[in-house]
mmCIF file of C-alpha atoms in Angstrom:
data_model
loop_
_atom_site.group_PDB
_atom_site.id
_atom_site.type_symbol
_atom_site.label_atom_id
_atom_site.label_comp_id
_atom_site.label_asym_id
_atom_site.label_seq_id
_atom_site.Cartn_x
_atom_site.Cartn_y
_atom_site.Cartn_z
ATOM 1 C CA GLN A 1 12.402 1.523 15.666
ATOM 2 C CA VAL A 2 11.620 0.373 12.146
ATOM 3 C CA GLN A 3 8.089 1.065 11.035
ATOM 4 C CA LEU A 4 5.817 1.750 8.101
ATOM 5 C CA VAL A 5 3.451 4.675 8.498
ATOM 6 C CA GLU A 6 0.475 5.042 6.198
ATOM 7 C CA SER A 7 -1.552 8.110 5.442
ATOM 8 C CA GLY A 8 -4.130 9.363 2.995
ATOM 9 C CA GLY A 9 -7.236 7.316 3.676
ATOM 10 C CA GLY A 10 -10.659 8.839 4.151
ATOM 11 C CA LEU A 11 -14.194 9.147 2.878
ATOM 12 C CA VAL A 12 -14.834 9.830 -0.791
ATOM 13 C CA GLN A 13 -17.784 9.612 -3.150
ATOM 14 C CA ALA A 14 -17.928 7.018 -5.876
ATOM 15 C CA GLY A 15 -15.890 8.163 -8.847
ATOM 16 C CA GLY A 16 -13.520 10.121 -6.686
ATOM 17 C CA SER A 17 -9.824 9.697 -5.983
ATOM 18 C CA LEU A 18 -7.521 9.172 -3.043
ATOM 19 C CA ARG A 19 -3.768 8.827 -2.721
ATOM 20 C CA LEU A 20 -2.288 6.631 -0.039
ATOM 21 C CA SER A 21 1.285 6.989 1.178
ATOM 22 C CA CYS A 22 3.493 4.541 3.056
ATOM 23 C CA ALA A 23 6.713 5.839 4.565
ATOM 24 C CA ALA A 24 9.400 3.602 6.035
ATOM 25 C CA SER A 25 11.464 4.948 8.900
ATOM 26 C CA GLY A 26 14.103 3.720 11.310
ATOM 27 C CA SER A 27 17.350 1.849 10.757
ATOM 28 C CA ILE A 28 16.718 0.626 7.245
ATOM 29 C CA VAL A 29 18.981 0.428 4.223
ATOM 30 C CA SER A 30 16.360 0.080 1.535
ATOM 31 C CA ILE A 31 12.898 -1.111 0.646
ATOM 32 C CA LYS A 32 12.806 -4.239 -1.470
ATOM 33 C CA ALA A 33 9.363 -5.218 -2.742
ATOM 34 C CA MET A 34 6.349 -3.292 -1.545
ATOM 35 C CA GLY A 35 2.651 -3.993 -1.807
ATOM 36 C CA TRP A 36 -0.728 -2.558 -0.929
ATOM 37 C CA TYR A 37 -3.356 -4.868 0.515
ATOM 38 C CA ARG A 38 -6.906 -4.421 1.668
ATOM 39 C CA GLN A 39 -9.220 -6.178 4.040
ATOM 40 C CA VAL A 40 -12.905 -6.009 4.823
ATOM 41 C CA PRO A 41 -14.474 -7.572 7.919
ATOM 42 C CA GLY A 42 -14.926 -11.305 7.604
ATOM 43 C CA LYS A 43 -12.666 -11.646 4.591
ATOM 44 C CA GLN A 44 -9.014 -12.392 4.064
ATOM 45 C CA ARG A 45 -6.563 -9.648 3.308
ATOM 46 C CA GLU A 46 -6.049 -9.405 -0.446
ATOM 47 C CA LEU A 47 -3.228 -8.025 -2.523
ATOM 48 C CA VAL A 48 -4.248 -4.929 -4.458
ATOM 49 C CA ALA A 49 -0.986 -3.877 -6.074
ATOM 50 C CA ALA A 50 2.714 -4.633 -5.793
ATOM 51 C CA ILE A 51 5.923 -3.039 -6.985
ATOM 52 C CA THR A 52 9.516 -4.231 -7.039
ATOM 53 C CA ARG A 53 12.480 -2.030 -6.217
ATOM 54 C CA GLY A 54 13.112 -1.731 -9.941
ATOM 55 C CA GLY A 55 9.589 -0.514 -10.576
ATOM 56 C CA SER A 56 7.859 -3.578 -12.015
ATOM 57 C CA THR A 57 4.202 -3.573 -11.024
ATOM 58 C CA ASP A 58 1.335 -6.000 -10.684
ATOM 59 C CA TYR A 59 -2.338 -5.370 -9.936
ATOM 60 C CA ALA A 60 -5.412 -7.266 -8.892
ATOM 61 C CA ASP A 61 -7.852 -7.548 -11.779
ATOM 62 C CA SER A 62 -10.435 -5.561 -9.821
ATOM 63 C CA VAL A 63 -8.266 -2.429 -9.754
ATOM 64 C CA LYS A 64 -6.431 -2.570 -13.079
ATOM 65 C CA GLY A 65 -6.756 0.685 -14.960
ATOM 66 C CA ARG A 66 -7.953 2.551 -11.858
ATOM 67 C CA PHE A 67 -5.147 2.224 -9.308
ATOM 68 C CA THR A 68 -1.477 3.031 -9.757
ATOM 69 C CA ILE A 69 1.295 1.946 -7.411
ATOM 70 C CA SER A 70 4.548 3.873 -7.344
ATOM 71 C CA ARG A 71 7.520 4.469 -5.102
ATOM 72 C CA ASP A 72 10.234 6.986 -4.339
ATOM 73 C CA ASN A 73 13.316 5.024 -3.315
ATOM 74 C CA ALA A 74 15.154 8.159 -2.190
ATOM 75 C CA LYS A 75 12.355 8.907 0.280
ATOM 76 C CA ASN A 76 11.713 5.267 1.250
ATOM 77 C CA THR A 77 8.073 5.901 0.462
ATOM 78 C CA GLY A 78 5.450 4.124 -1.584
ATOM 79 C CA TYR A 79 2.175 5.384 -2.970
ATOM 80 C CA LEU A 80 -1.145 4.084 -4.191
ATOM 81 C CA GLN A 81 -3.108 6.437 -6.420
ATOM 82 C CA MET A 82 -6.735 5.323 -6.494
ATOM 83 C CA ASN A 83 -9.009 6.778 -9.169
ATOM 84 C CA SER A 84 -12.584 6.038 -10.192
ATOM 85 C CA LEU A 85 -13.253 4.619 -6.759
ATOM 86 C CA LYS A 86 -16.204 2.304 -6.271
ATOM 87 C CA PRO A 87 -18.143 1.397 -3.110
ATOM 88 C CA GLU A 88 -16.639 -2.093 -3.310
ATOM 89 C CA ASP A 89 -13.201 -0.549 -2.815
ATOM 90 C CA THR A 90 -14.195 0.252 0.753
ATOM 91 C CA ALA A 91 -11.755 -1.494 3.095
ATOM 92 C CA VAL A 92 -8.842 -1.011 5.431
ATOM 93 C CA TYR A 93 -5.753 -0.636 3.282
ATOM 94 C CA TYR A 94 -2.361 -1.845 4.483
ATOM 95 C CA CYS A 95 1.077 -1.464 3.032
ATOM 96 C CA GLY A 96 3.516 -4.306 3.399
ATOM 97 C CA ALA A 97 7.173 -4.046 2.527
ATOM 98 C CA ASP A 98 10.300 -6.153 2.656
ATOM 99 C CA LEU A 99 12.851 -3.910 4.348
ATOM 100 C CA GLN A 100 16.579 -4.423 4.270
ATOM 101 C CA LEU A 101 17.874 -3.566 7.726
ATOM 102 C CA GLU A 102 21.280 -2.261 8.745
ATOM 103 C CA ASP A 103 22.214 -5.667 10.130
ATOM 104 C CA GLY A 104 21.861 -7.110 6.623
ATOM 105 C CA SER A 105 18.620 -8.962 7.197
ATOM 106 C CA VAL A 106 15.439 -8.514 5.161
ATOM 107 C CA ARG A 107 12.152 -8.588 7.033
ATOM 108 C CA ARG A 108 8.525 -8.021 6.162
ATOM 109 C CA TYR A 109 6.856 -5.099 7.914
ATOM 110 C CA TRP A 110 3.263 -3.902 7.862
ATOM 111 C CA GLY A 111 1.699 -0.515 8.233
ATOM 112 C CA GLN A 112 -1.041 0.171 10.751
ATOM 113 C CA GLY A 113 -3.773 0.322 8.125
ATOM 114 C CA THR A 114 -5.828 3.226 6.854
ATOM 115 C CA GLN A 115 -9.575 3.215 6.280
ATOM 116 C CA VAL A 116 -10.889 3.979 2.808
ATOM 117 C CA THR A 117 -14.640 4.433 2.536
ATOM 118 C CA VAL A 118 -16.357 5.033 -0.790
ATOM 119 C CA SER A 119 -19.940 6.194 -0.647
ATOM 120 C CA SER A 120 -22.418 5.557 -3.423
#
């Protein structure tokens, strides 16, 4: 079964740091593009950061200079390092990735979400 499993969320004080991980498992060949998204109740899910297989990155303006997205292609794992966290960063964070499967197809998968809460 192909899946993305996230870890690393939690409760942190403002100014603190957290590192999220997203591991792909199952019958996959590779991870194409990968992104981290977040959602708060009553709002649409928004893209926080994205990274291509080659390592090109893009960030939402609200997190530039504070968050860093990275990936380890050998481990089929992506990361989101979050520094200088603010209360407004509080949300459920999801990873989304385009996975190349063994049958040759490429499909978008989502992680289960991990809660990040930043206290003031």
